[in-house]
Short mmCIF file of C-alpha atoms in Angstrom, two decimals:
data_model
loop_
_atom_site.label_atom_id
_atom_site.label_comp_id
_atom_site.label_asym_id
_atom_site.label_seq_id
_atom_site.Cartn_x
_atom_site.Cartn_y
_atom_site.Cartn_z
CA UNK A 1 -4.97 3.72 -50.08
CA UNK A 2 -1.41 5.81 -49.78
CA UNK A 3 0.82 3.44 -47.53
CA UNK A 4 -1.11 0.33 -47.81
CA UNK A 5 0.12 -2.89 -48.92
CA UNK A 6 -1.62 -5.41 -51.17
CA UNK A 7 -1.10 -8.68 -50.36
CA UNK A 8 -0.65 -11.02 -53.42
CA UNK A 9 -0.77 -14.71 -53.55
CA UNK A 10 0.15 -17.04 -56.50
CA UNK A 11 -2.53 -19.67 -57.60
CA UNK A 12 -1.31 -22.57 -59.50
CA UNK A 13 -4.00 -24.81 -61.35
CA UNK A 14 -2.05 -28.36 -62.53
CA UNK A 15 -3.98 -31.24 -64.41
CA UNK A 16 -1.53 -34.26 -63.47
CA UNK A 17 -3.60 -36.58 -66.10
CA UNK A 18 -4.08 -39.22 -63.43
CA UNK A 19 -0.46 -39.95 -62.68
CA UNK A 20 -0.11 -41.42 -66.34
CA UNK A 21 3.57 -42.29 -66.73
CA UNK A 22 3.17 -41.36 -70.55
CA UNK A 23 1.84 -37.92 -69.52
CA UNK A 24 5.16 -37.10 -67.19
CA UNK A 25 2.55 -37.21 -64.40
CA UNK A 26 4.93 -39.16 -62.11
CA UNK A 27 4.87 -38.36 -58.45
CA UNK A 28 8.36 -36.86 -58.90
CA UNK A 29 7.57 -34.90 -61.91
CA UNK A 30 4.50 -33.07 -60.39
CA UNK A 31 6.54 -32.23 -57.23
CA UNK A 32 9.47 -31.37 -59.22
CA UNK A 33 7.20 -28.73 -61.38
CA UNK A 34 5.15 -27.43 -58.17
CA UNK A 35 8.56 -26.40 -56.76
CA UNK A 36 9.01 -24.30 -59.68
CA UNK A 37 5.97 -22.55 -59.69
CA UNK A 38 5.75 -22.30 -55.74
CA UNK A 39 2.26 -21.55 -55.57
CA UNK A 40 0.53 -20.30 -52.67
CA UNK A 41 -2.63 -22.12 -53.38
CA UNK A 42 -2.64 -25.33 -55.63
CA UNK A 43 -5.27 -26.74 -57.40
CA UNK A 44 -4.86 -30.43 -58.78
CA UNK A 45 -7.17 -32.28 -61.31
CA UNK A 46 -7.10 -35.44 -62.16
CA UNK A 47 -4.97 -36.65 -58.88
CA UNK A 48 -6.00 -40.51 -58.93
CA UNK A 49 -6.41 -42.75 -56.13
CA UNK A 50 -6.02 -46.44 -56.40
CA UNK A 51 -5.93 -49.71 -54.86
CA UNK A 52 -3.29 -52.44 -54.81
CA UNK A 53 -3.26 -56.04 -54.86
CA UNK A 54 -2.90 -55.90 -51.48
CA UNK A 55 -6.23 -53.70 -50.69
CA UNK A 56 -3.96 -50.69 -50.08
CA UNK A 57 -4.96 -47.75 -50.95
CA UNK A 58 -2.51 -44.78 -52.67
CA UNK A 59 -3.50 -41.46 -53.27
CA UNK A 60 -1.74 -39.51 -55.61
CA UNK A 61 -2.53 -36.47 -54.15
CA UNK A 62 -1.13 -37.61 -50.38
CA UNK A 63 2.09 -37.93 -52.30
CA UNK A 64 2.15 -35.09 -53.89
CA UNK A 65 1.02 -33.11 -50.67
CA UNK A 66 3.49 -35.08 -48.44
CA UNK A 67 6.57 -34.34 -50.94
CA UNK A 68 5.57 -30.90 -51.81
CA UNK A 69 5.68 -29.81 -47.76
CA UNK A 70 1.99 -29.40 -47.57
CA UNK A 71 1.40 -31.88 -45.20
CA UNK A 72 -2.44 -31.60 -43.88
CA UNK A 73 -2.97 -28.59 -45.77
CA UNK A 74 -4.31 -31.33 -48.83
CA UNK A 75 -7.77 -31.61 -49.35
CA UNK A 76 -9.78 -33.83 -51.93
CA UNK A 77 -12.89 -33.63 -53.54
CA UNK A 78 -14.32 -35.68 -56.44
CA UNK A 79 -14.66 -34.08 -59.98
CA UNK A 80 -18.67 -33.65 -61.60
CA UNK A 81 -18.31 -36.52 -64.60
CA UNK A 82 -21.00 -36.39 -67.57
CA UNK A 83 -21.79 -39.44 -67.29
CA UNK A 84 -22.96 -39.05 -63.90
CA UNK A 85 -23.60 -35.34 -62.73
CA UNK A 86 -24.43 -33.48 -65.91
CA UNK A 87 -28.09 -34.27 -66.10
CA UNK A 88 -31.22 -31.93 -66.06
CA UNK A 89 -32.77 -34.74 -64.25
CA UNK A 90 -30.12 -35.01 -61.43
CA UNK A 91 -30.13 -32.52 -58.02
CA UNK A 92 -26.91 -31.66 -58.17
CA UNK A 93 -27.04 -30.76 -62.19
CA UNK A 94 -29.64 -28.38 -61.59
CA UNK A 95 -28.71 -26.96 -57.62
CA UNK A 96 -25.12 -25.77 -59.52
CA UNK A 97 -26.78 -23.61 -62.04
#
């Protein structure tokens, strides 16, 4: 091992509560935070998506990606819920132990 380098990366894990304004989980304020950290690899929870009036749909996490300079680097998948995933009787319950 003499003369070899380790490489190290920084892992951030951030629960943004949803974007609740009452939680400081504003677009702004999760970028704003990321920055600081600077994490190599990020791991969001709780990045909502939503539709408009309009039948637009926003994605937290496309904001956060977009203002954070991650760009396509963003991917999304949905969280296991107990209401509908954590059930002996259910495939994917019992294929994830």
């Amino acid at each position: 091992m003499s003369g070899q380098r380790l490489a190290k990366s920084r892992l951030m894990t951030y629960n943004i509560g949803g974007g609740r304004k009452d939680l400081g989980s504003q677009p702004d304020d999760v970028v704003r935070v990321i920055r600081e950290v600077s994490p190599d690899i990020l791991a969001i929870q709780e990045a909502a998506s939503y539709q408009d009036a309009d039948g637009v749909w926003h994605s937290l996490l496309g904001q956060v990606a977009q203002a954070g300079a991650f760009g396509n680097h963003a991917h999304f998948a949905p969280a296991l819920s107990m209401r509908e995933h954590m059930d002996v009787r259910k495939g994917l319950f019992v294929h994830g132990l």
